[in-house]
CSV table of N, CA and C in Angstrom, one decimal:
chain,number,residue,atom,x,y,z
A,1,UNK,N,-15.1,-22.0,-0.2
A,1,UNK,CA,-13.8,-21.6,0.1
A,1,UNK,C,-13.3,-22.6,1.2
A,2,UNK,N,-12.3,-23.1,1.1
A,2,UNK,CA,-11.6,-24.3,2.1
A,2,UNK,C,-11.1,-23.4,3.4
A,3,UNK,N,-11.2,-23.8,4.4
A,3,UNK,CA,-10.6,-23.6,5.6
A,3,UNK,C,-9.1,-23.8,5.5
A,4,UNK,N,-8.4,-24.6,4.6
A,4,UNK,CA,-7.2,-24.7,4.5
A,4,UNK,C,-6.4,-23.4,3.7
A,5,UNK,N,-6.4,-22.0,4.2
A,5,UNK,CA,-6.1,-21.7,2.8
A,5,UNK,C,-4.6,-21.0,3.1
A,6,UNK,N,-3.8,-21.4,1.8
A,6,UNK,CA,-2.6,-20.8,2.2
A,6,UNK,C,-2.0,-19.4,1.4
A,7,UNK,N,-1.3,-19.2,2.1
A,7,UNK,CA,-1.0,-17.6,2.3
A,7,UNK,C,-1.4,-16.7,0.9
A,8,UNK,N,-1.1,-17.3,-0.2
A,8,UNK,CA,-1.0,-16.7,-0.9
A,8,UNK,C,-2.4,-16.8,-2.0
A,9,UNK,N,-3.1,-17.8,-1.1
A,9,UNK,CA,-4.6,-18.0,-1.4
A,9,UNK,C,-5.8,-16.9,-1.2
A,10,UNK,N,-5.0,-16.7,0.4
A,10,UNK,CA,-5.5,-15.1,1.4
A,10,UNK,C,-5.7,-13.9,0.5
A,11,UNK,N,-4.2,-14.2,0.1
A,11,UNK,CA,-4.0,-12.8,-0.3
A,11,UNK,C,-4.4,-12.6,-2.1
A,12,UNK,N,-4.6,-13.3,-2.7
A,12,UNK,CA,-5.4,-13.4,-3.8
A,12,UNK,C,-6.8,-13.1,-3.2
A,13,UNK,N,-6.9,-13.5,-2.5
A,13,UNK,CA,-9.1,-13.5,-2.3
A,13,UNK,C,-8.7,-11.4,-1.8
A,14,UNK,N,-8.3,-11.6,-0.8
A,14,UNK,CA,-7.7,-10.1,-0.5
A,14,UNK,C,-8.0,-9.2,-1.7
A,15,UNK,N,-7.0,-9.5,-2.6
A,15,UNK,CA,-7.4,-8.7,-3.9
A,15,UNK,C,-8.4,-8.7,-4.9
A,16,UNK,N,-8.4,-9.6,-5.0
A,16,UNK,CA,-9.8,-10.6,-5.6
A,16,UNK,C,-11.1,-9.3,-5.1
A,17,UNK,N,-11.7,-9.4,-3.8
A,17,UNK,CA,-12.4,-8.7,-3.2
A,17,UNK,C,-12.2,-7.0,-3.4
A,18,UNK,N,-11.1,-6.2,-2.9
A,18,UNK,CA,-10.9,-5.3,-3.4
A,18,UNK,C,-11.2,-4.6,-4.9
A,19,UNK,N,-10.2,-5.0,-5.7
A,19,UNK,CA,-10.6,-4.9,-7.1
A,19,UNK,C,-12.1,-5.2,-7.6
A,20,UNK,N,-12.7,-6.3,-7.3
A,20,UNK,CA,-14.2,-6.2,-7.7
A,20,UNK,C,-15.2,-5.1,-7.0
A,21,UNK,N,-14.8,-4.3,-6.2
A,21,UNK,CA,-15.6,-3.3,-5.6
A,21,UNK,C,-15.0,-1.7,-6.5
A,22,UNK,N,-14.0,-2.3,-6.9
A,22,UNK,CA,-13.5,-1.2,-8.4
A,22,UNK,C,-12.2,-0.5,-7.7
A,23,UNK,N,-11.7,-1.0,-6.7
A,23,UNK,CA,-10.6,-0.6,-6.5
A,23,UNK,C,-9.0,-0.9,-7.9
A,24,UNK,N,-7.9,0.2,-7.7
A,24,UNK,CA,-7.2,-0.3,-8.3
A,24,UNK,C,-5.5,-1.1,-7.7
A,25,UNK,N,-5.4,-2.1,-8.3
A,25,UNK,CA,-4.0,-3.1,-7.6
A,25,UNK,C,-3.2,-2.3,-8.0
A,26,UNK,N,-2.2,-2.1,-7.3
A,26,UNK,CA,-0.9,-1.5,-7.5
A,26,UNK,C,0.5,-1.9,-7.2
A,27,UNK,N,1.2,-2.5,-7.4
A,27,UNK,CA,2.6,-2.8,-7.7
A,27,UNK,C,2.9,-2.7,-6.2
A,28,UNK,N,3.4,-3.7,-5.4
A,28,UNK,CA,4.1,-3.3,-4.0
A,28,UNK,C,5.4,-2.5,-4.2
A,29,UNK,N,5.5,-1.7,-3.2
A,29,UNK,CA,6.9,-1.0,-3.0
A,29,UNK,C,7.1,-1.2,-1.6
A,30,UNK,N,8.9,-1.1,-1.6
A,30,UNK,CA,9.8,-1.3,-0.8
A,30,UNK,C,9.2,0.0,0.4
A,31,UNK,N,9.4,-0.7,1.6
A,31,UNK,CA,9.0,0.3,3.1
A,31,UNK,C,9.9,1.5,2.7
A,32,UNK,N,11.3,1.1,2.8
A,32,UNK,CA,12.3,2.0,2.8
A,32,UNK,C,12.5,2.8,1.3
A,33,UNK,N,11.6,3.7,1.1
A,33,UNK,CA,11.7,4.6,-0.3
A,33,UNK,C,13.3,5.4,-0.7
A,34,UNK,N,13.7,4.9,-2.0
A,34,UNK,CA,15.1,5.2,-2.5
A,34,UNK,C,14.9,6.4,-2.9
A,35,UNK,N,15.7,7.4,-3.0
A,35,UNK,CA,15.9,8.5,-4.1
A,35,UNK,C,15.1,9.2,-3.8
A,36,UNK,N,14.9,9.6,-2.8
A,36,UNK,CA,13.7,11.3,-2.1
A,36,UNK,C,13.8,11.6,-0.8
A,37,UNK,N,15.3,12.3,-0.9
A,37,UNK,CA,15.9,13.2,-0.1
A,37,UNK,C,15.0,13.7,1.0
A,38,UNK,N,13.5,14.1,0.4
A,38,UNK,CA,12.6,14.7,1.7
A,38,UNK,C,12.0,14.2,2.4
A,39,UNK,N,12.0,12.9,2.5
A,39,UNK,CA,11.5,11.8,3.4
A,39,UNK,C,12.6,10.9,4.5
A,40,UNK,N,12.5,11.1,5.9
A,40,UNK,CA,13.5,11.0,6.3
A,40,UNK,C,13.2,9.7,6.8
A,41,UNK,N,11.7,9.6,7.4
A,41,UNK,CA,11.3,7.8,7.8
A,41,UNK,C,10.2,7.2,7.2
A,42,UNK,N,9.5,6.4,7.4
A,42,UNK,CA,8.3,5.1,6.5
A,42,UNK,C,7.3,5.7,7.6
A,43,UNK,N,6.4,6.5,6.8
A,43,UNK,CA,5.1,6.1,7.9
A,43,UNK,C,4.1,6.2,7.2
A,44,UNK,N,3.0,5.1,7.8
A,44,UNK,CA,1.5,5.1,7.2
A,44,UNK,C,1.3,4.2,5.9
A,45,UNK,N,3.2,4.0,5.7
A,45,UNK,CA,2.8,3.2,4.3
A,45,UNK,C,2.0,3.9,3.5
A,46,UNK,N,2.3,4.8,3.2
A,46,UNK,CA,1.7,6.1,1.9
A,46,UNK,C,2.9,6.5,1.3
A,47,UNK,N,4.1,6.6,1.5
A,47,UNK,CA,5.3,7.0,0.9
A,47,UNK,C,5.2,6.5,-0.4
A,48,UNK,N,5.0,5.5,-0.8
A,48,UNK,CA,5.4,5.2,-2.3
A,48,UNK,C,4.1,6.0,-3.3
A,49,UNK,N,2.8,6.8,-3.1
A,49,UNK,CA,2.1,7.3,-3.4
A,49,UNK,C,2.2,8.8,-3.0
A,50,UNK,N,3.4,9.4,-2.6
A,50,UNK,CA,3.7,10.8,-2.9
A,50,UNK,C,3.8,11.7,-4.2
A,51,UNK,N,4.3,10.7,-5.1
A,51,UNK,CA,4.0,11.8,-6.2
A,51,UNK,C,2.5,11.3,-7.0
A,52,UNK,N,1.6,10.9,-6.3
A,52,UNK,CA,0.6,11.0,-6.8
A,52,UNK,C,-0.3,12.0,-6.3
A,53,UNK,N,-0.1,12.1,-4.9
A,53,UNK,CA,-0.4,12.9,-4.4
A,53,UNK,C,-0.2,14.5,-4.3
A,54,UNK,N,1.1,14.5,-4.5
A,54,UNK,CA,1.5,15.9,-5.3
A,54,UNK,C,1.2,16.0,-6.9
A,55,UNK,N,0.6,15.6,-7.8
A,55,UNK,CA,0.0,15.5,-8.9
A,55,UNK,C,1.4,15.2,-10.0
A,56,UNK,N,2.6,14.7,-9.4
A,56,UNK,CA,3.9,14.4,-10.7
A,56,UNK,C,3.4,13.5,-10.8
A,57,UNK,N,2.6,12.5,-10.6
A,57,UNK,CA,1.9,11.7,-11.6
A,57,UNK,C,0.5,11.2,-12.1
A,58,UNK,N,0.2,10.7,-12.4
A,58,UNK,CA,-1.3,10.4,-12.6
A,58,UNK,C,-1.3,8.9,-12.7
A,59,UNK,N,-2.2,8.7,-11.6
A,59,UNK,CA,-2.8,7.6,-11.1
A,59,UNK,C,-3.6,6.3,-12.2
């Protein structure tokens, strides 16, 4: 691995590493979540995985 590495080198190995431990990648979402009236601010960065967590969807 080069000492030179750029950003988006990082963030490939990032995932690269992740997923080979059997994690799954998932689609980035916007901090500020559209269209769900019950969320008034961004925290924890878990917002876009609420309806997984309420079971409206499956993971």
């Amino acid at each position: 691995m080069s000492s030179n590495m750029t950003s988006n080198q990082i963030r490939q190995t990032f995932f690269d590493f992740f997923k080979g431990k059997g994690h799954k990648i998932v689609p980035s979402a916007p901090i500020v979540v559209k269209n769900d009236p019950t969320l008034m601010f961004t925290n924890a960065g878990m917002n876009q995985f609420k309806d997984y967590f309420l079971g409206n969807k499956d993971a």
